[in-house]
Coordinates of C-alpha atoms in Angstrom, one line a residue:
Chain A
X1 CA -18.0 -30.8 -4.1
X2 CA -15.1 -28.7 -5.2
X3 CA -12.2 -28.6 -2.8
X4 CA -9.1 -26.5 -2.9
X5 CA -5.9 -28.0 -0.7
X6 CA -2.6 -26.4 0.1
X7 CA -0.2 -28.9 1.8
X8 CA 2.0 -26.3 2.9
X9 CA 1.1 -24.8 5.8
X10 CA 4.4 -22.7 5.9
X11 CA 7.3 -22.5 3.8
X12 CA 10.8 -20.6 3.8
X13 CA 12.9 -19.6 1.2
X14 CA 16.7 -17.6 1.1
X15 CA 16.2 -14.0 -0.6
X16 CA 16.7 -14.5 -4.3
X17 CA 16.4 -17.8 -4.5
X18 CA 13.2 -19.3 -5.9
X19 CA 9.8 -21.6 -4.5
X20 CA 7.3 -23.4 -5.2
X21 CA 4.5 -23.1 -3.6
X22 CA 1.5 -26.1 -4.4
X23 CA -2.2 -26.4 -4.8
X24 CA -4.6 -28.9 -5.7
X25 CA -8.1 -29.4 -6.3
X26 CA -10.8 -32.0 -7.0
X27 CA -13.1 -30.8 -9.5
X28 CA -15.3 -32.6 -12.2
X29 CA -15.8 -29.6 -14.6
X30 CA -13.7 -29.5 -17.6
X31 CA -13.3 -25.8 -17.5
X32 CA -13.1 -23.3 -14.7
X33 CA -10.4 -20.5 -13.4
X34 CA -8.0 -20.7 -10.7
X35 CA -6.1 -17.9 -9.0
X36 CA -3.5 -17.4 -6.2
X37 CA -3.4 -14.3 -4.2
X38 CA -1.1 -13.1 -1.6
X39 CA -2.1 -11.5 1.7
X40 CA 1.0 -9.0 3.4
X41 CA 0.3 -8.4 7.1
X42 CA -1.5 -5.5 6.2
X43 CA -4.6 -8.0 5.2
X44 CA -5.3 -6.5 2.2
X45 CA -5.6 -9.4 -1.0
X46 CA -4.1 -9.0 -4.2
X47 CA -4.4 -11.2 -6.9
X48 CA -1.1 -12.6 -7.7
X49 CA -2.7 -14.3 -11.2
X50 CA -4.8 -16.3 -13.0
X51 CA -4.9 -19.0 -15.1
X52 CA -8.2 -20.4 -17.5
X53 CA -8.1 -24.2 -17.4
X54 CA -9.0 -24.4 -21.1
X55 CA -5.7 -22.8 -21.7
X56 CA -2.4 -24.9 -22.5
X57 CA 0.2 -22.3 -21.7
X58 CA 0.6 -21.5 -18.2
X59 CA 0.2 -18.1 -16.6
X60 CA 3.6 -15.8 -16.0
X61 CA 3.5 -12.5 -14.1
X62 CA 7.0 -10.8 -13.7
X63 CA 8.6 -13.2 -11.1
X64 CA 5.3 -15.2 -10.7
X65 CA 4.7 -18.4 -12.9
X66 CA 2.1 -20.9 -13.0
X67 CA 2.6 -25.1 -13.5
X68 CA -0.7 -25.9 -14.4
X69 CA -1.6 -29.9 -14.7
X70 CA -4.9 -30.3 -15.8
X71 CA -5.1 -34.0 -15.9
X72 CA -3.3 -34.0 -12.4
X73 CA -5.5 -31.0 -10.5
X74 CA -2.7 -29.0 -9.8
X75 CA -1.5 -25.3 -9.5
X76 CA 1.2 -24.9 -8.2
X77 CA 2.7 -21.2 -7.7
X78 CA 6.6 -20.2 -8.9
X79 CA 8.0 -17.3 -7.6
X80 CA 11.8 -16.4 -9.0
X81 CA 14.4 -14.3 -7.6
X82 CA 12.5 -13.8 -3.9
X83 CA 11.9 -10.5 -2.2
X84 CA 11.5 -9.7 0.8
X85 CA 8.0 -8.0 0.1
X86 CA 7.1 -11.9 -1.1
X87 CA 6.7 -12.4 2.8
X88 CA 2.4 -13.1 3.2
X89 CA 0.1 -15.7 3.0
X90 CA -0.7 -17.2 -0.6
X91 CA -3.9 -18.6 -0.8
X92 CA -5.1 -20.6 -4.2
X93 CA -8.5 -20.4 -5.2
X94 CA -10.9 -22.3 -7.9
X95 CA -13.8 -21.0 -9.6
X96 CA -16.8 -23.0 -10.0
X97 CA -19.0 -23.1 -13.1
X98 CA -21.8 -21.8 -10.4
X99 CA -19.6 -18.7 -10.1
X100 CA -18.3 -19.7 -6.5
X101 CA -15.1 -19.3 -5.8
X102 CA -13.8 -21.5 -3.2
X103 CA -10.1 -20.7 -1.4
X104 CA -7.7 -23.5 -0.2
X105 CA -6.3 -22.9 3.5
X106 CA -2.9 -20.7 2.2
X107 CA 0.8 -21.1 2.8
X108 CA 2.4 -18.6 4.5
X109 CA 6.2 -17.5 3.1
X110 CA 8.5 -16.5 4.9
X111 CA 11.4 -15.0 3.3
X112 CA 15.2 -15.7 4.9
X113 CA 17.2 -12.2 4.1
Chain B
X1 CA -12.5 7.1 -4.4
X2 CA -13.5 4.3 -6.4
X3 CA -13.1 0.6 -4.2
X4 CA -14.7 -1.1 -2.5
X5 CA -15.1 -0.5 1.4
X6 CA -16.1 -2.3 4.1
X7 CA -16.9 -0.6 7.3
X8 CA -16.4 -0.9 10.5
X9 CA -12.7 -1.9 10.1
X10 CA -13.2 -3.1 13.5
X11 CA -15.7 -4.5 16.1
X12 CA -16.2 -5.5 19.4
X13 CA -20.0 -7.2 20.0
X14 CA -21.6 -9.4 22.6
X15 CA -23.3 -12.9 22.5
X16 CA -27.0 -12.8 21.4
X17 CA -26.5 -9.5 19.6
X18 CA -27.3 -8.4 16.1
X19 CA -24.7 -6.7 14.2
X20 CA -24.3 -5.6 10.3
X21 CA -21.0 -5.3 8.4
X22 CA -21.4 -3.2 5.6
X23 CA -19.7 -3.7 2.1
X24 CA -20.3 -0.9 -0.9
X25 CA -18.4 -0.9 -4.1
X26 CA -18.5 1.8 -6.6
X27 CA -17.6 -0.4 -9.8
X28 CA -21.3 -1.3 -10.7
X29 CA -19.8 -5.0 -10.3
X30 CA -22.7 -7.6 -10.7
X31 CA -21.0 -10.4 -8.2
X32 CA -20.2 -9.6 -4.7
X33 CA -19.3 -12.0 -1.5
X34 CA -18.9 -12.2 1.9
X35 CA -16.1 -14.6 3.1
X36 CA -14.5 -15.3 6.7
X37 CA -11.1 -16.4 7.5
X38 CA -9.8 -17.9 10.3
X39 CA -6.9 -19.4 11.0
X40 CA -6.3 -23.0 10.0
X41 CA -9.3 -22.5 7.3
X42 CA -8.3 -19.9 4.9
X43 CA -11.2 -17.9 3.6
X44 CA -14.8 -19.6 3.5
X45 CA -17.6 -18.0 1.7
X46 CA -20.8 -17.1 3.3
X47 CA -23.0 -15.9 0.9
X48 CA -22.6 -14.7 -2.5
X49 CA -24.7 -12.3 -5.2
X50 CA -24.5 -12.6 -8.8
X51 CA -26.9 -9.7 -8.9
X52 CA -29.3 -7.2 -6.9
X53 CA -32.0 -9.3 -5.3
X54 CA -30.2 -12.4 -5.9
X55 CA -28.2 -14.0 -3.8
X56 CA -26.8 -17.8 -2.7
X57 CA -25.4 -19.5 0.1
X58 CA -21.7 -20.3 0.3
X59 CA -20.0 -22.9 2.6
X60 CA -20.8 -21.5 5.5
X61 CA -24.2 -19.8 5.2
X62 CA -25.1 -20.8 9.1
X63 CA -26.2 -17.4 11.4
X64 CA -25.8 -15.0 8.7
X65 CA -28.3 -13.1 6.5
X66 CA -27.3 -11.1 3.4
X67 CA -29.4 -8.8 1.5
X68 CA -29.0 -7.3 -2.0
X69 CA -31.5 -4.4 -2.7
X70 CA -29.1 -2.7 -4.7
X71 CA -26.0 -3.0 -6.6
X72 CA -23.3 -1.5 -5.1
X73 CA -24.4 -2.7 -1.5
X74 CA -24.0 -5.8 0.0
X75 CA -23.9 -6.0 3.9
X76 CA -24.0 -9.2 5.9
X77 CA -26.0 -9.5 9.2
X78 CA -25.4 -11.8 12.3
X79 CA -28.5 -12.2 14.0
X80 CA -27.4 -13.2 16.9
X81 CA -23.8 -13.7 17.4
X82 CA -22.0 -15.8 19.4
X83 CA -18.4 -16.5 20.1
X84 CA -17.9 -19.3 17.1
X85 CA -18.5 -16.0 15.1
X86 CA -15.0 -13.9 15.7
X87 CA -13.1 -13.9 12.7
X88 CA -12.1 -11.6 10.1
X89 CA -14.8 -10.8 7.4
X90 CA -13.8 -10.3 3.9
X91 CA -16.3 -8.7 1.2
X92 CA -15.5 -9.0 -2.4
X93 CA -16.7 -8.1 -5.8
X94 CA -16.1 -8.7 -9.3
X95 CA -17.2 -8.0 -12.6
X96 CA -19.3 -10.4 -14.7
X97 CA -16.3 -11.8 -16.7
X98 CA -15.3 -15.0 -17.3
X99 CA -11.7 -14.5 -16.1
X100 CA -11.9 -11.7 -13.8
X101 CA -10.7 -12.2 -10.4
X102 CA -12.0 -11.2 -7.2
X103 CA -11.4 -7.5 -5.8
X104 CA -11.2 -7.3 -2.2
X105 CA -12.4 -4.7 0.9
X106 CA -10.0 -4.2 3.4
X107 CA -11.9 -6.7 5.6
X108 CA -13.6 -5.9 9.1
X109 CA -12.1 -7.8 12.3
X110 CA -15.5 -8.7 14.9
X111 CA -14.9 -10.0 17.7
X112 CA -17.8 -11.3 19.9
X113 CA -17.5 -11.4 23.6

């Protein structure tokens, strides 16, 4: 079965500076999605973004980046030039072929102003 | 507005009760979910639908029913709840796109007494 694991449980980071946040999975499909979204206090998810597995170049999103190993399961999140409104929980997710979409256990951010 | 909304936002229930969160979405979106989180697990799914009248178990399918007898709703019943069942409910839908990600109601917080 697909699993999804975070290592971080928590993680802190000086404004401005930059983390990375990781994610692997165990998977025997060759092609699937993965995602990381952020949850603020207010509980409300937001995708943070996406990445096709059949796709060499990773994802970027403004201050958000993607390294994407294929051969080595893992996802790991970037996130440049912190903000304070970067303070949540990340979780990563994987989509199976099955259209399930499974979540690893998050790391939450703190940011240090 | 268009969204998707989960109602109640909150809710207090005893052991041995039946109680139905409700989850509509106004996007016509084929797939829909139900997840918990709980701390120290991120979000597990319960159930999932890939269509009306179709629907699968997730990870945790255990004391809940679903029910899809039309598109836009989706709610998840307890049957009888019991303590294990507190936690934060999360229903989400998503369009049937390779690459689309999940959109997200605002969740409903039961707690059972």
């Amino acid at each position: 079965a697909q699993t999804v694991t975070q290592s971080q449980p928590e993680m802190s980071v000086q404004e401005a500076e930059t983390v990375t946040l990781s994610c692997t999975y165990d998977t025997s499909e060759s092609d699937y999605y993965l995602f990381w979204y952020k949850q603020p206090p207010s509980r409300q998810m937001i995708l943070v973004i996406r990445q096709e597995a059949y796709k060499q170049q990773n994802a970027t999103e403004n201050r958000f980046s993607v390294n994407f190993q294929k051969a080595a399961k893992s996802f790991s999140l970037k996130i440049s030039d912190s903000q304070l409104g970067d303070a949540a929980m990340y979780f990563c997710a994987y989509r199976r072929v099955d259209d399930k979409i499974i979540f690893g256990k998050g790391t939450r951010l703190h940011i240090l102003p | 507005d268009a969204g998707i909304t989960q109602s109640p936002r909150y809710k207090i229930t005893e052991t041995g009760r039946q109680v139905t969160l409700m989850c509509h979405q106004t996007w016509s979106h084929s797939y829909m979910f139900w997840y918990r989180q709980d701390l120290g697990h991120g979000l597990r799914l319960i159930y999932y639908s890939a269509a009306a009248d179709i629907t699968d178990k997730g990870e945790v399918p255990d004391g809940y029913v679903v029910s899809r007898s039309k598109t836009e709703n989706f709610p998840l019943t307890l049957e009888s709840a019991t303590r294990s069942q507190t936690s934060v409910y999360f229903c989400a839908s998503r369009v049937d796109r390779n690459n689309s990600p999940l959109h997200f109601g605002n969740g409903t917080r039961l707690t059972v007494t």
